mmCIF file of C-alpha atoms in Angstrom:
data_model
loop_
_atom_site.group_PDB
_atom_site.id
_atom_site.type_symbol
_atom_site.label_atom_id
_atom_site.label_comp_id
_atom_site.label_asym_id
_atom_site.label_seq_id
_atom_site.Cartn_x
_atom_site.Cartn_y
_atom_site.Cartn_z
ATOM 1 C CA MET F 1281 0.000 0.000 0.000
ATOM 2 C CA SER F 1282 1.286 3.418 -0.883
ATOM 3 C CA THR F 1283 0.131 4.902 2.416
ATOM 4 C CA HIS F 1284 3.163 3.543 4.223
ATOM 5 C CA THR F 1285 5.375 5.969 2.370
ATOM 6 C CA THR F 1286 3.208 9.028 2.916
ATOM 7 C CA ILE F 1287 3.588 9.081 6.692
ATOM 8 C CA THR F 1288 6.291 11.318 8.041
ATOM 9 C CA PRO F 1289 7.517 9.863 11.330
ATOM 10 C CA GLY F 1290 7.292 12.090 14.379
ATOM 11 C CA ASP F 1291 4.385 14.141 13.147
ATOM 12 C CA ALA F 1292 1.661 13.848 15.762
ATOM 13 C CA ASP F 1293 -1.226 14.769 13.481
ATOM 14 C CA THR F 1294 -0.524 12.452 10.573
ATOM 15 C CA PRO F 1295 -1.438 9.117 12.227
ATOM 16 C CA MET F 1296 -4.906 10.430 12.991
ATOM 17 C CA PHE F 1297 -5.349 11.366 9.379
ATOM 18 C CA TYR F 1298 -3.957 8.007 8.322
ATOM 19 C CA LEU F 1299 -6.424 6.079 10.489
ATOM 20 C CA ALA F 1300 -9.368 8.083 9.273
ATOM 21 C CA GLU F 1301 -8.485 7.679 5.605
ATOM 22 C CA GLU F 1302 -7.341 4.071 5.485
ATOM 23 C CA HIS F 1303 -9.600 2.350 7.896
ATOM 24 C CA HIS F 1304 -10.479 -0.458 5.477
ATOM 25 C CA PRO F 1305 -7.465 -0.912 3.219
ATOM 26 C CA GLU F 1306 -8.535 -3.863 1.056
ATOM 27 C CA ASN F 1307 -12.246 -3.462 1.552
ATOM 28 C CA GLY F 1308 -12.911 -0.484 -0.676
ATOM 29 C CA THR F 1309 -12.612 -2.245 -4.000
ATOM 30 C CA LEU F 1310 -14.594 -5.308 -3.051
ATOM 31 C CA LEU F 1311 -17.415 -3.331 -1.452
ATOM 32 C CA GLY F 1312 -17.480 -1.000 -4.446
ATOM 33 C CA PHE F 1313 -17.582 -3.952 -6.791
ATOM 34 C CA TRP F 1314 -20.398 -5.483 -4.780
ATOM 35 C CA ILE F 1315 -22.374 -2.248 -5.166
ATOM 36 C CA TYR F 1316 -21.727 -2.389 -8.920
ATOM 37 C CA LEU F 1317 -23.094 -5.943 -8.937
ATOM 38 C CA MET F 1318 -26.177 -4.754 -7.093
ATOM 39 C CA SER F 1319 -26.741 -2.078 -9.756
ATOM 40 C CA ASP F 1320 -26.325 -4.800 -12.380
ATOM 41 C CA CYS F 1321 -28.895 -6.774 -10.444
ATOM 42 C CA LEU F 1322 -31.326 -3.866 -10.926
ATOM 43 C CA ILE F 1323 -30.727 -3.980 -14.697
ATOM 44 C CA PHE F 1324 -31.632 -7.649 -14.703
ATOM 45 C CA ALA F 1325 -34.636 -6.993 -12.449
ATOM 46 C CA VAL F 1326 -35.983 -4.506 -14.998
ATOM 47 C CA LEU F 1327 -35.393 -6.990 -17.836
ATOM 48 C CA PHE F 1328 -37.131 -9.726 -15.835
ATOM 49 C CA ALA F 1329 -40.049 -7.376 -15.189
ATOM 50 C CA MET F 1330 -40.223 -6.622 -18.904
ATOM 51 C CA TYR F 1331 -40.214 -10.317 -19.740
ATOM 52 C CA GLY F 1332 -42.835 -10.958 -17.068
ATOM 53 C CA VAL F 1333 -45.111 -8.323 -18.641
ATOM 54 C CA LEU F 1334 -44.532 -9.216 -22.310
ATOM 55 C CA GLY F 1335 -43.682 -12.916 -22.009
ATOM 56 C CA ARG F 1336 -47.161 -14.097 -22.973
ATOM 57 C CA SER F 1337 -47.689 -11.693 -25.874
ATOM 58 C CA TYR F 1338 -47.035 -14.106 -28.721
ATOM 59 C CA ALA F 1339 -48.681 -12.080 -31.530
ATOM 60 C CA ALA F 1340 -49.981 -15.409 -32.902
ATOM 61 C CA GLY F 1341 -46.367 -16.545 -33.159
ATOM 62 C CA PRO F 1342 -44.590 -19.421 -31.426
ATOM 63 C CA SER F 1343 -44.725 -19.703 -27.649
ATOM 64 C CA GLY F 1344 -42.030 -20.771 -25.235
ATOM 65 C CA ALA F 1345 -43.510 -24.241 -25.010
ATOM 66 C CA ASP F 1346 -43.149 -24.559 -28.812
ATOM 67 C CA LEU F 1347 -39.586 -23.278 -28.948
ATOM 68 C CA PHE F 1348 -37.629 -24.196 -25.835
ATOM 69 C CA ASP F 1349 -35.549 -27.347 -25.777
ATOM 70 C CA LEU F 1350 -35.170 -28.005 -22.069
ATOM 71 C CA THR F 1351 -32.418 -30.599 -22.566
ATOM 72 C CA THR F 1352 -30.143 -27.915 -24.044
ATOM 73 C CA VAL F 1353 -31.068 -25.557 -21.221
ATOM 74 C CA ALA F 1354 -30.255 -28.251 -18.648
ATOM 75 C CA ILE F 1355 -26.818 -28.816 -20.221
ATOM 76 C CA ASN F 1356 -26.267 -25.045 -20.302
ATOM 77 C CA THR F 1357 -27.199 -24.782 -16.646
ATOM 78 C CA ALA F 1358 -24.766 -27.588 -15.817
ATOM 79 C CA MET F 1359 -21.979 -25.774 -17.720
ATOM 80 C CA LEU F 1360 -22.487 -22.609 -15.696
ATOM 81 C CA LEU F 1361 -22.747 -24.511 -12.420
ATOM 82 C CA PHE F 1362 -19.538 -26.440 -13.167
ATOM 83 C CA SER F 1363 -17.774 -23.190 -14.044
ATOM 84 C CA SER F 1364 -18.879 -21.766 -10.696
ATOM 85 C CA ILE F 1365 -17.394 -24.610 -8.693
ATOM 86 C CA THR F 1366 -14.159 -24.634 -10.729
ATOM 87 C CA TYR F 1367 -13.784 -20.899 -10.135
ATOM 88 C CA GLY F 1368 -14.238 -21.657 -6.451
ATOM 89 C CA PHE F 1369 -11.401 -24.192 -6.677
ATOM 90 C CA ALA F 1370 -9.241 -21.552 -8.386
ATOM 91 C CA MET F 1371 -9.906 -19.176 -5.488
ATOM 92 C CA LEU F 1372 -8.953 -21.843 -2.961
ATOM 93 C CA GLU F 1373 -5.670 -22.471 -4.801
ATOM 94 C CA MET F 1374 -5.083 -18.715 -5.007
ATOM 95 C CA GLU F 1375 -5.404 -18.398 -1.245
ATOM 96 C CA LYS F 1376 -2.759 -21.091 -0.859
ATOM 97 C CA GLY F 1377 -0.569 -19.025 -3.206
ATOM 98 C CA ARG F 1378 -0.200 -21.808 -5.783
ATOM 99 C CA GLN F 1379 -0.072 -20.155 -9.166
ATOM 100 C CA GLY F 1380 -0.052 -23.249 -11.418
ATOM 101 C CA PRO F 1381 -3.211 -24.932 -10.081
ATOM 102 C CA THR F 1382 -4.950 -21.539 -9.931
ATOM 103 C CA LEU F 1383 -4.320 -21.033 -13.636
ATOM 104 C CA VAL F 1384 -5.425 -24.581 -14.480
ATOM 105 C CA TRP F 1385 -8.756 -24.090 -12.692
ATOM 106 C CA LEU F 1386 -9.185 -20.686 -14.354
ATOM 107 C CA VAL F 1387 -8.656 -22.271 -17.779
ATOM 108 C CA ILE F 1388 -11.246 -24.954 -16.985
ATOM 109 C CA THR F 1389 -13.654 -22.235 -15.804
ATOM 110 C CA GLY F 1390 -13.120 -20.352 -19.052
ATOM 111 C CA LEU F 1391 -13.782 -23.480 -21.110
ATOM 112 C CA PHE F 1392 -17.062 -24.128 -19.287
ATOM 113 C CA GLY F 1393 -17.961 -20.473 -19.860
ATOM 114 C CA LEU F 1394 -17.182 -20.803 -23.564
ATOM 115 C CA ALA F 1395 -19.284 -23.965 -23.749
ATOM 116 C CA PHE F 1396 -22.161 -22.032 -22.181
ATOM 117 C CA VAL F 1397 -21.911 -19.138 -24.626
ATOM 118 C CA GLY F 1398 -21.469 -21.535 -27.549
ATOM 119 C CA LEU F 1399 -24.560 -23.538 -26.631
ATOM 120 C CA GLU F 1400 -26.570 -20.382 -26.183
ATOM 121 C CA LEU F 1401 -25.508 -19.059 -29.584
ATOM 122 C CA THR F 1402 -26.397 -22.431 -31.146
ATOM 123 C CA GLU F 1403 -29.818 -22.187 -29.526
ATOM 124 C CA PHE F 1404 -30.282 -18.645 -30.842
ATOM 125 C CA ALA F 1405 -29.237 -19.733 -34.339
ATOM 126 C CA HIS F 1406 -31.780 -22.554 -34.153
ATOM 127 C CA LEU F 1407 -34.509 -20.113 -33.083
ATOM 128 C CA PHE F 1408 -33.600 -17.709 -35.900
ATOM 129 C CA HIS F 1409 -33.716 -20.591 -38.335
ATOM 130 C CA GLU F 1410 -37.265 -21.365 -37.225
ATOM 131 C CA GLY F 1411 -38.244 -17.740 -37.805
ATOM 132 C CA ALA F 1412 -38.365 -16.928 -34.090
ATOM 133 C CA THR F 1413 -36.463 -13.656 -34.392
ATOM 134 C CA PRO F 1414 -36.699 -10.728 -31.938
ATOM 135 C CA GLN F 1415 -38.962 -8.918 -34.412
ATOM 136 C CA ARG F 1416 -41.544 -11.708 -34.406
ATOM 137 C CA SER F 1417 -43.388 -10.902 -31.174
ATOM 138 C CA ALA F 1418 -43.115 -8.989 -27.907
ATOM 139 C CA PHE F 1419 -42.408 -12.305 -26.194
ATOM 140 C CA LEU F 1420 -39.390 -12.969 -28.425
ATOM 141 C CA SER F 1421 -38.129 -9.369 -28.155
ATOM 142 C CA SER F 1422 -38.121 -9.527 -24.376
ATOM 143 C CA PHE F 1423 -36.751 -13.084 -24.391
ATOM 144 C CA PHE F 1424 -33.751 -12.183 -26.548
ATOM 145 C CA THR F 1425 -33.104 -8.968 -24.613
ATOM 146 C CA LEU F 1426 -33.032 -10.748 -21.260
ATOM 147 C CA VAL F 1427 -31.153 -13.907 -22.237
ATOM 148 C CA ALA F 1428 -28.680 -12.145 -24.540
ATOM 149 C CA THR F 1429 -27.884 -9.553 -21.856
ATOM 150 C CA HIS F 1430 -26.936 -12.404 -19.564
ATOM 151 C CA GLY F 1431 -24.973 -14.107 -22.341
ATOM 152 C CA LEU F 1432 -23.157 -10.852 -23.054
ATOM 153 C CA HIS F 1433 -22.211 -10.596 -19.387
ATOM 154 C CA VAL F 1434 -20.777 -14.121 -19.502
ATOM 155 C CA SER F 1435 -18.866 -13.285 -22.712
ATOM 156 C CA PHE F 1436 -17.311 -10.202 -21.127
ATOM 157 C CA GLY F 1437 -16.571 -12.289 -18.047
ATOM 158 C CA ILE F 1438 -14.571 -14.666 -20.262
ATOM 159 C CA VAL F 1439 -12.631 -11.746 -21.783
ATOM 160 C CA TRP F 1440 -11.928 -10.524 -18.260
ATOM 161 C CA LEU F 1441 -10.888 -14.034 -17.207
ATOM 162 C CA ILE F 1442 -8.384 -14.322 -20.065
ATOM 163 C CA THR F 1443 -7.000 -10.864 -19.240
ATOM 164 C CA LEU F 1444 -6.499 -11.865 -15.619
ATOM 165 C CA MET F 1445 -4.843 -15.158 -16.596
ATOM 166 C CA VAL F 1446 -2.327 -13.187 -18.689
ATOM 167 C CA GLN F 1447 -1.714 -10.840 -15.768
ATOM 168 C CA VAL F 1448 -1.217 -13.732 -13.346
ATOM 169 C CA VAL F 1449 1.250 -15.358 -15.750
ATOM 170 C CA GLN F 1450 3.154 -12.085 -16.109
ATOM 171 C CA LYS F 1451 3.136 -10.764 -12.528
ATOM 172 C CA GLY F 1452 2.263 -13.789 -10.419
ATOM 173 C CA LEU F 1453 -0.225 -13.879 -7.561
ATOM 174 C CA ILE F 1454 0.519 -10.377 -6.299
ATOM 175 C CA PRO F 1455 -2.074 -8.697 -4.017
ATOM 176 C CA GLU F 1456 -3.430 -6.635 -6.913
ATOM 177 C CA ASN F 1457 -4.084 -9.731 -8.992
ATOM 178 C CA LYS F 1458 -5.666 -11.502 -6.023
ATOM 179 C CA ARG F 1459 -8.000 -8.565 -5.569
ATOM 180 C CA ARG F 1460 -8.896 -8.626 -9.277
ATOM 181 C CA LEU F 1461 -9.522 -12.364 -9.159
ATOM 182 C CA MET F 1462 -11.819 -11.872 -6.154
ATOM 183 C CA CYS F 1463 -13.806 -9.249 -8.064
ATOM 184 C CA LEU F 1464 -14.198 -11.563 -11.040
ATOM 185 C CA SER F 1465 -15.163 -14.361 -8.655
ATOM 186 C CA MET F 1466 -18.047 -12.263 -7.365
ATOM 187 C CA PHE F 1467 -19.012 -11.329 -10.943
ATOM 188 C CA TRP F 1468 -18.963 -14.956 -12.087
ATOM 189 C CA HIS F 1469 -21.003 -16.306 -9.168
ATOM 190 C CA PHE F 1470 -23.405 -13.408 -9.557
ATOM 191 C CA LEU F 1471 -24.028 -14.380 -13.192
ATOM 192 C CA ASP F 1472 -24.788 -17.896 -12.062
ATOM 193 C CA VAL F 1473 -27.358 -16.482 -9.624
ATOM 194 C CA VAL F 1474 -28.966 -14.493 -12.456
ATOM 195 C CA TRP F 1475 -29.037 -17.652 -14.582
ATOM 196 C CA ILE F 1476 -31.077 -19.404 -11.853
ATOM 197 C CA GLY F 1477 -33.685 -16.722 -12.430
ATOM 198 C CA VAL F 1478 -33.450 -17.092 -16.214
ATOM 199 C CA PHE F 1479 -33.809 -20.862 -16.419
ATOM 200 C CA THR F 1480 -36.620 -20.867 -13.846
ATOM 201 C CA PHE F 1481 -38.612 -17.842 -14.941
ATOM 202 C CA VAL F 1482 -38.012 -17.955 -18.692
ATOM 203 C CA TYR F 1483 -37.373 -21.554 -19.662
ATOM 204 C CA LEU F 1484 -39.096 -23.751 -17.066
ATOM 205 C CA MET F 1485 -42.137 -21.536 -16.494
ATOM 206 C CA GLY F 1486 -42.244 -20.658 -20.199
ATOM 207 C CA SER F 1487 -42.530 -24.336 -21.067
ATOM 208 C CA LEU F 1488 -45.699 -24.651 -19.004
ATOM 209 C CA ARG F 1489 -48.890 -24.533 -20.952
ATOM 210 C CA MET E 686 2.323 6.495 17.786
ATOM 211 C CA SER E 687 2.935 5.890 14.138
ATOM 212 C CA ALA E 688 4.237 2.380 14.772
ATOM 213 C CA ASP E 689 1.245 1.616 16.978
ATOM 214 C CA ALA E 690 -1.089 2.807 14.298
ATOM 215 C CA HIS E 691 0.700 0.576 11.831
ATOM 216 C CA ALA E 692 0.370 -2.442 14.079
ATOM 217 C CA ALA E 693 -3.304 -1.820 14.729
ATOM 218 C CA HIS E 694 -3.817 -1.168 11.053
ATOM 219 C CA ASP E 695 -2.146 -4.410 10.038
ATOM 220 C CA ALA E 696 -4.074 -6.389 12.623
ATOM 221 C CA LEU E 697 -7.276 -4.901 11.284
ATOM 222 C CA ALA E 698 -6.318 -5.682 7.712
ATOM 223 C CA GLU E 699 -5.369 -9.201 8.706
ATOM 224 C CA HIS E 700 -8.640 -9.667 10.481
ATOM 225 C CA HIS E 701 -11.034 -8.766 7.699
ATOM 226 C CA ASP E 702 -9.350 -8.033 4.420
ATOM 227 C CA GLY E 703 -12.494 -7.866 2.377
ATOM 228 C CA ALA E 704 -14.843 -10.703 1.615
ATOM 229 C CA SER E 705 -14.778 -13.773 3.786
ATOM 230 C CA HIS E 706 -13.071 -16.707 2.150
ATOM 231 C CA GLY E 707 -14.611 -20.006 1.211
ATOM 232 C CA SER E 708 -13.465 -23.479 2.038
ATOM 233 C CA MET E 709 -13.394 -26.659 -0.023
ATOM 234 C CA ARG E 710 -16.136 -28.054 2.163
ATOM 235 C CA GLY E 711 -18.259 -24.925 1.652
ATOM 236 C CA TYR E 712 -17.868 -24.932 -2.136
ATOM 237 C CA LEU E 713 -18.672 -28.654 -2.403
ATOM 238 C CA THR E 714 -21.720 -28.306 -0.133
ATOM 239 C CA GLY E 715 -22.958 -25.415 -2.251
ATOM 240 C CA PHE E 716 -22.315 -27.328 -5.449
ATOM 241 C CA PHE E 717 -24.175 -30.475 -4.418
ATOM 242 C CA LEU E 718 -27.099 -28.491 -3.030
ATOM 243 C CA SER E 719 -27.235 -26.535 -6.313
ATOM 244 C CA VAL E 720 -27.189 -29.718 -8.395
ATOM 245 C CA ILE E 721 -30.108 -31.115 -6.407
ATOM 246 C CA LEU E 722 -32.012 -27.820 -6.461
ATOM 247 C CA THR E 723 -31.504 -27.551 -10.241
ATOM 248 C CA ALA E 724 -32.250 -31.168 -11.119
ATOM 249 C CA ILE E 725 -35.564 -31.345 -9.248
ATOM 250 C CA PRO E 726 -37.279 -28.398 -11.016
ATOM 251 C CA PHE E 727 -36.059 -29.604 -14.429
ATOM 252 C CA TRP E 728 -37.424 -33.059 -13.646
ATOM 253 C CA LEU E 729 -40.724 -31.559 -12.447
ATOM 254 C CA ILE E 730 -41.246 -29.642 -15.694
ATOM 255 C CA MET E 731 -39.743 -32.083 -18.199
ATOM 256 C CA GLY E 732 -41.549 -35.039 -16.646
ATOM 257 C CA ASP E 733 -44.879 -33.168 -16.397
ATOM 258 C CA VAL E 734 -45.168 -34.126 -12.748
ATOM 259 C CA PHE E 735 -47.798 -31.538 -11.894
ATOM 260 C CA ARG E 736 -51.006 -31.451 -13.855
ATOM 261 C CA ASP E 737 -51.750 -27.909 -12.720
ATOM 262 C CA ALA E 738 -49.447 -25.328 -14.333
ATOM 263 C CA ARG E 739 -49.933 -22.833 -11.508
ATOM 264 C CA THR E 740 -48.785 -25.336 -8.853
ATOM 265 C CA ALA E 741 -45.780 -26.282 -10.981
ATOM 266 C CA ALA E 742 -44.820 -22.612 -11.413
ATOM 267 C CA ILE E 743 -44.985 -21.907 -7.691
ATOM 268 C CA VAL E 744 -42.977 -25.016 -6.761
ATOM 269 C CA VAL E 745 -40.300 -24.213 -9.366
ATOM 270 C CA LEU E 746 -40.067 -20.616 -8.129
ATOM 271 C CA VAL E 747 -39.612 -21.805 -4.545
ATOM 272 C CA PHE E 748 -36.730 -24.053 -5.666
ATOM 273 C CA ALA E 749 -35.147 -21.071 -7.467
ATOM 274 C CA VAL E 750 -35.347 -18.853 -4.384
ATOM 275 C CA VAL E 751 -33.776 -21.577 -2.219
ATOM 276 C CA GLN E 752 -30.999 -22.068 -4.766
ATOM 277 C CA ILE E 753 -30.308 -18.332 -4.910
ATOM 278 C CA PHE E 754 -29.838 -18.399 -1.138
ATOM 279 C CA VAL E 755 -27.492 -21.404 -1.460
ATOM 280 C CA HIS E 756 -25.386 -19.533 -4.038
ATOM 281 C CA MET E 757 -25.340 -16.373 -1.916
ATOM 282 C CA ILE E 758 -24.112 -18.233 1.143
ATOM 283 C CA TYR E 759 -21.722 -20.838 -0.281
ATOM 284 C CA PHE E 760 -20.374 -19.156 -3.451
ATOM 285 C CA LEU E 761 -20.657 -15.422 -2.772
ATOM 286 C CA HIS E 762 -19.907 -15.916 0.966
ATOM 287 C CA MET E 763 -22.591 -13.513 2.072
ATOM 288 C CA ASN E 764 -22.863 -12.976 5.794
ATOM 289 C CA THR E 765 -23.809 -10.143 8.094
ATOM 290 C CA LYS E 766 -20.198 -9.473 9.119
ATOM 291 C CA SER E 767 -18.297 -9.077 5.832
ATOM 292 C CA GLN E 768 -17.289 -5.456 5.152
ATOM 293 C CA GLY E 769 -18.800 -4.489 8.473
ATOM 294 C CA GLY E 770 -22.270 -5.423 7.279
ATOM 295 C CA TRP E 771 -22.266 -3.043 4.314
ATOM 296 C CA THR E 772 -22.527 -5.758 1.660
ATOM 297 C CA MET E 773 -25.579 -7.138 3.437
ATOM 298 C CA LEU E 774 -27.092 -3.661 3.710
ATOM 299 C CA ALA E 775 -26.476 -2.985 0.008
ATOM 300 C CA MET E 776 -28.056 -6.318 -0.859
ATOM 301 C CA ILE E 777 -31.129 -5.757 1.316
ATOM 302 C CA PHE E 778 -31.580 -2.353 -0.318
ATOM 303 C CA THR E 779 -31.297 -3.955 -3.765
ATOM 304 C CA VAL E 780 -33.739 -6.727 -2.893
ATOM 305 C CA VAL E 781 -36.260 -4.104 -1.744
ATOM 306 C CA LEU E 782 -35.860 -2.235 -5.058
ATOM 307 C CA VAL E 783 -36.125 -5.483 -7.048
ATOM 308 C CA VAL E 784 -39.296 -6.508 -5.236
ATOM 309 C CA ILE E 785 -40.847 -3.064 -5.804
ATOM 310 C CA THR E 786 -39.845 -3.119 -9.499
ATOM 311 C CA LEU E 787 -41.150 -6.617 -10.172
ATOM 312 C CA SER E 788 -44.338 -6.540 -8.122
ATOM 313 C CA GLY E 789 -45.105 -2.966 -9.199
ATOM 314 C CA SER E 790 -44.657 -3.768 -12.888
ATOM 315 C CA PHE E 791 -46.778 -6.907 -12.743
ATOM 316 C CA TRP E 792 -49.474 -5.223 -10.686
ATOM 317 C CA VAL E 793 -49.766 -2.160 -12.914
ATOM 318 C CA MET E 794 -49.418 -3.986 -16.221
ATOM 319 C CA PHE E 795 -51.899 -6.674 -15.242
ATOM 320 C CA HIS E 796 -54.519 -4.042 -14.525
ATOM 321 C CA LEU E 797 -53.680 -2.247 -17.771
ATOM 322 C CA ASN E 798 -54.139 -5.511 -19.637
ATOM 323 C CA ALA E 799 -57.463 -6.096 -17.889
ATOM 324 C CA ASN E 800 -58.632 -2.627 -18.938
ATOM 325 C CA MET E 801 -57.474 -3.136 -22.511
ATOM 326 C CA MET E 802 -59.593 -6.216 -23.134
ATOM 327 C CA PRO E 803 -61.162 -6.240 -26.612
ATOM 328 C CA MET E 804 -64.347 -4.224 -26.647
ATOM 329 C CA SER E 805 -67.539 -5.058 -28.419
ATOM 330 C CA VAL E 806 -69.242 -2.567 -30.710
ATOM 331 C CA HIS E 807 -71.873 -2.078 -28.042
ATOM 332 C CA ASP E 808 -69.191 -1.055 -25.494
ATOM 333 C CA MET E 809 -67.586 1.300 -27.966
ATOM 334 C CA ASN E 810 -70.820 3.111 -28.631
ATOM 335 C CA LYS E 811 -71.178 3.819 -24.938
ATOM 336 C CA LEU E 812 -67.780 5.546 -24.768
ATOM 337 C CA PRO E 813 -67.933 9.325 -24.262
#
């Protein structure tokens, strides 16, 4: 921390200032990131509300029960759940300070993430092929907005993951990189939480007649 | 004075340096609970276990809420103590906003839909 260098020894007033300013040294970033995640949560809440309002407006087009292939969704869910637990393993290795295993688990996490995005894109391509495009009905517009926003988050998470892997390879498990990995950990688990809402509210409940 | 402050500062940093950390046991517990809580709702819907769609929807939603709690506790390590309780406070605030957004939207839009039901010619003639 840079604060150690700013203190001039012997000055009676400086330590007071130091205590007031740096009460929570590591906490700031993680709390701030948590608040960002909460604001992201509000974005998803609005998209869920939109889907809840428009999700049954089919405009005489296909409904969720016609379109959704729950087997694909189940595999997708498994991919994201596996990536969550492997990221957890990466964090455990990081706390032990073992760089190699951390990177291995991060690579596995990234591969599960890629599998998720790939499957989702395949599903979208299939829907487009059947004519179920976002323009078809309000249901499909809101469906693509909600699910693609989540998919976009996962995609950016993968970009972030690769960036962090490069940084860990270059600089090692320094405190800065640990902090970054903890932020991405929260982001990744948060996306899994949002996906619980998506597969329940959109896919499972949408498949009900 | 300065050295004391340093020592106290380091002890504080050592004590809670951000989010609480997970353990192998915690992650595995969370994972197995999640697998169960995911598999059951998929089985309920794919196997058409409930004849009534409304019952099925409610049961599936309950499973989702339980699983969200499992993820919060075992993967995101939520507790009332991390960051001096501020993460919990931020989350409670967000949950309140989410509940207002969702319930408010459904409530208002449902009533709008009810008022926008197709009218007959007879109804239309009575309009001012």
